[in-house]
């Protein structure tokens, strides 16, 4: 199973897609994550934002250290199976799908 984890800045809700004028980038990200979950049944995709999931930041040493050293400007951070693959930007659907494909277990021939 491939695990994608997004660590995000503090937002009013868990996805940032709320209120009268949600950020277009967050709307696109939410749609991309929904599509990835549909297409990659073996993938586990989760999000943590500083407002609602501070424990995930505190309990993940790499992420904690990066935020301590760089401040919240380093967010968002994306990890795949615990390895950091992006900082300071969200990956696109295509980039996330490529990470999932690259990390799928190879079938025996």
mmCIF file of C-alpha atoms in Angstrom:
data_model
loop_
_atom_site.group_PDB
_atom_site.id
_atom_site.type_symbol
_atom_site.label_atom_id
_atom_site.label_comp_id
_atom_site.label_asym_id
_atom_site.label_seq_id
_atom_site.Cartn_x
_atom_site.Cartn_y
_atom_site.Cartn_z
ATOM 1 C CA UNK A 1 0.000 0.000 0.000
ATOM 2 C CA UNK A 2 1.277 3.449 -0.889
ATOM 3 C CA UNK A 3 0.651 6.229 1.582
ATOM 4 C CA UNK A 4 0.461 9.881 0.568
ATOM 5 C CA UNK A 5 0.346 12.417 3.378
ATOM 6 C CA UNK A 6 -0.150 16.155 2.930
ATOM 7 C CA UNK A 7 0.917 18.494 5.723
ATOM 8 C CA UNK A 8 -0.781 21.859 5.322
ATOM 9 C CA UNK A 9 -0.935 25.264 6.941
ATOM 10 C CA UNK A 10 -3.733 26.102 9.360
ATOM 11 C CA UNK A 11 -7.099 26.285 7.611
ATOM 12 C CA UNK A 12 -10.635 26.880 8.798
ATOM 13 C CA UNK A 13 -11.644 23.306 7.950
ATOM 14 C CA UNK A 14 -9.836 20.067 7.178
ATOM 15 C CA UNK A 15 -9.728 20.675 3.407
ATOM 16 C CA UNK A 16 -9.725 24.468 3.142
ATOM 17 C CA UNK A 17 -12.670 24.198 0.761
ATOM 18 C CA UNK A 18 -15.193 26.108 2.800
ATOM 19 C CA UNK A 19 -16.635 29.555 3.191
ATOM 20 C CA UNK A 20 -18.010 31.830 0.498
ATOM 21 C CA UNK A 21 -14.820 32.034 -1.583
ATOM 22 C CA UNK A 22 -12.662 28.872 -1.328
ATOM 23 C CA UNK A 23 -9.155 28.909 -2.799
ATOM 24 C CA UNK A 24 -9.254 27.498 -6.357
ATOM 25 C CA UNK A 25 -6.018 25.581 -5.782
ATOM 26 C CA UNK A 26 -7.564 23.789 -2.785
ATOM 27 C CA UNK A 27 -10.726 22.998 -4.759
ATOM 28 C CA UNK A 28 -8.595 21.429 -7.521
ATOM 29 C CA UNK A 29 -6.514 19.533 -4.954
ATOM 30 C CA UNK A 30 -9.603 18.106 -3.261
ATOM 31 C CA UNK A 31 -10.982 16.946 -6.616
ATOM 32 C CA UNK A 32 -7.609 15.400 -7.534
ATOM 33 C CA UNK A 33 -7.389 13.538 -4.224
ATOM 34 C CA UNK A 34 -10.938 12.198 -4.636
ATOM 35 C CA UNK A 35 -10.094 10.992 -8.149
ATOM 36 C CA UNK A 36 -6.858 9.356 -6.967
ATOM 37 C CA UNK A 37 -8.697 7.521 -4.179
ATOM 38 C CA UNK A 38 -11.156 6.182 -6.769
ATOM 39 C CA UNK A 39 -8.423 5.086 -9.195
ATOM 40 C CA UNK A 40 -5.870 3.696 -6.732
ATOM 41 C CA UNK A 41 -7.739 1.446 -4.321
ATOM 42 C CA UNK A 42 -4.521 0.423 -2.571
ATOM 43 C CA UNK A 43 -3.481 4.014 -1.862
ATOM 44 C CA UNK A 44 -4.001 5.697 1.467
ATOM 45 C CA UNK A 45 -4.245 9.466 1.103
ATOM 46 C CA UNK A 46 -4.531 11.712 4.126
ATOM 47 C CA UNK A 47 -4.225 15.361 5.011
ATOM 48 C CA UNK A 48 -3.116 17.101 8.189
ATOM 49 C CA UNK A 49 -3.419 20.807 8.764
ATOM 50 C CA UNK A 50 -1.872 22.703 11.637
ATOM 51 C CA UNK A 51 -5.245 23.919 12.917
ATOM 52 C CA UNK A 52 -6.931 20.526 13.229
ATOM 53 C CA UNK A 53 -4.140 17.907 13.287
ATOM 54 C CA UNK A 54 -1.243 19.464 15.190
ATOM 55 C CA UNK A 55 -0.363 16.077 16.726
ATOM 56 C CA UNK A 56 0.622 14.736 13.304
ATOM 57 C CA UNK A 57 3.103 17.608 12.955
ATOM 58 C CA UNK A 58 4.475 17.123 16.454
ATOM 59 C CA UNK A 59 4.800 13.351 16.079
ATOM 60 C CA UNK A 60 6.509 13.356 12.666
ATOM 61 C CA UNK A 61 10.090 14.461 13.316
ATOM 62 C CA UNK A 62 11.021 15.363 9.708
ATOM 63 C CA UNK A 63 7.973 17.586 9.326
ATOM 64 C CA UNK A 64 8.332 19.106 12.777
ATOM 65 C CA UNK A 65 11.986 19.971 12.098
ATOM 66 C CA UNK A 66 11.232 21.544 8.708
ATOM 67 C CA UNK A 67 8.459 23.720 10.118
ATOM 68 C CA UNK A 68 10.633 24.724 13.089
ATOM 69 C CA UNK A 69 13.541 25.678 10.800
ATOM 70 C CA UNK A 70 11.536 27.366 8.021
ATOM 71 C CA UNK A 71 8.249 28.409 9.568
ATOM 72 C CA UNK A 72 4.855 27.601 8.075
ATOM 73 C CA UNK A 73 5.993 29.040 4.725
ATOM 74 C CA UNK A 74 7.493 25.587 4.001
ATOM 75 C CA UNK A 75 3.958 24.157 3.858
ATOM 76 C CA UNK A 76 2.405 22.339 2.183
ATOM 77 C CA UNK A 77 4.674 19.320 2.408
ATOM 78 C CA UNK A 78 3.807 16.098 0.611
ATOM 79 C CA UNK A 79 5.228 12.739 1.623
ATOM 80 C CA UNK A 80 4.984 9.383 -0.110
ATOM 81 C CA UNK A 81 5.598 6.418 2.185
ATOM 82 C CA UNK A 82 7.196 8.833 4.648
ATOM 83 C CA UNK A 83 9.631 10.383 2.152
ATOM 84 C CA UNK A 84 9.264 14.080 1.343
ATOM 85 C CA UNK A 85 8.495 14.576 -2.350
ATOM 86 C CA UNK A 86 7.382 18.234 -2.364
ATOM 87 C CA UNK A 87 7.617 21.368 -0.225
ATOM 88 C CA UNK A 88 6.022 24.806 -0.548
ATOM 89 C CA UNK A 89 3.588 23.658 -3.258
ATOM 90 C CA UNK A 90 0.831 21.206 -3.961
ATOM 91 C CA UNK A 91 1.513 18.503 -6.504
ATOM 92 C CA UNK A 92 -0.887 18.216 -9.428
ATOM 93 C CA UNK A 93 -3.111 15.222 -10.069
ATOM 94 C CA UNK A 94 -0.629 13.981 -12.698
ATOM 95 C CA UNK A 95 2.331 14.322 -10.327
ATOM 96 C CA UNK A 96 0.512 12.532 -7.504
ATOM 97 C CA UNK A 97 -0.664 9.767 -9.845
ATOM 98 C CA UNK A 98 2.930 9.300 -11.058
ATOM 99 C CA UNK A 99 4.112 8.948 -7.447
ATOM 100 C CA UNK A 100 1.433 6.329 -6.811
ATOM 101 C CA UNK A 101 2.340 4.386 -9.958
ATOM 102 C CA UNK A 102 6.043 4.503 -9.111
ATOM 103 C CA UNK A 103 5.396 3.184 -5.614
ATOM 104 C CA UNK A 104 3.012 0.365 -6.448
ATOM 105 C CA UNK A 105 4.323 -3.118 -5.712
ATOM 106 C CA UNK A 106 5.512 -4.901 -8.843
ATOM 107 C CA UNK A 107 3.564 -8.016 -9.767
ATOM 108 C CA UNK A 108 5.536 -11.240 -10.040
ATOM 109 C CA UNK A 109 5.890 -12.536 -13.586
#
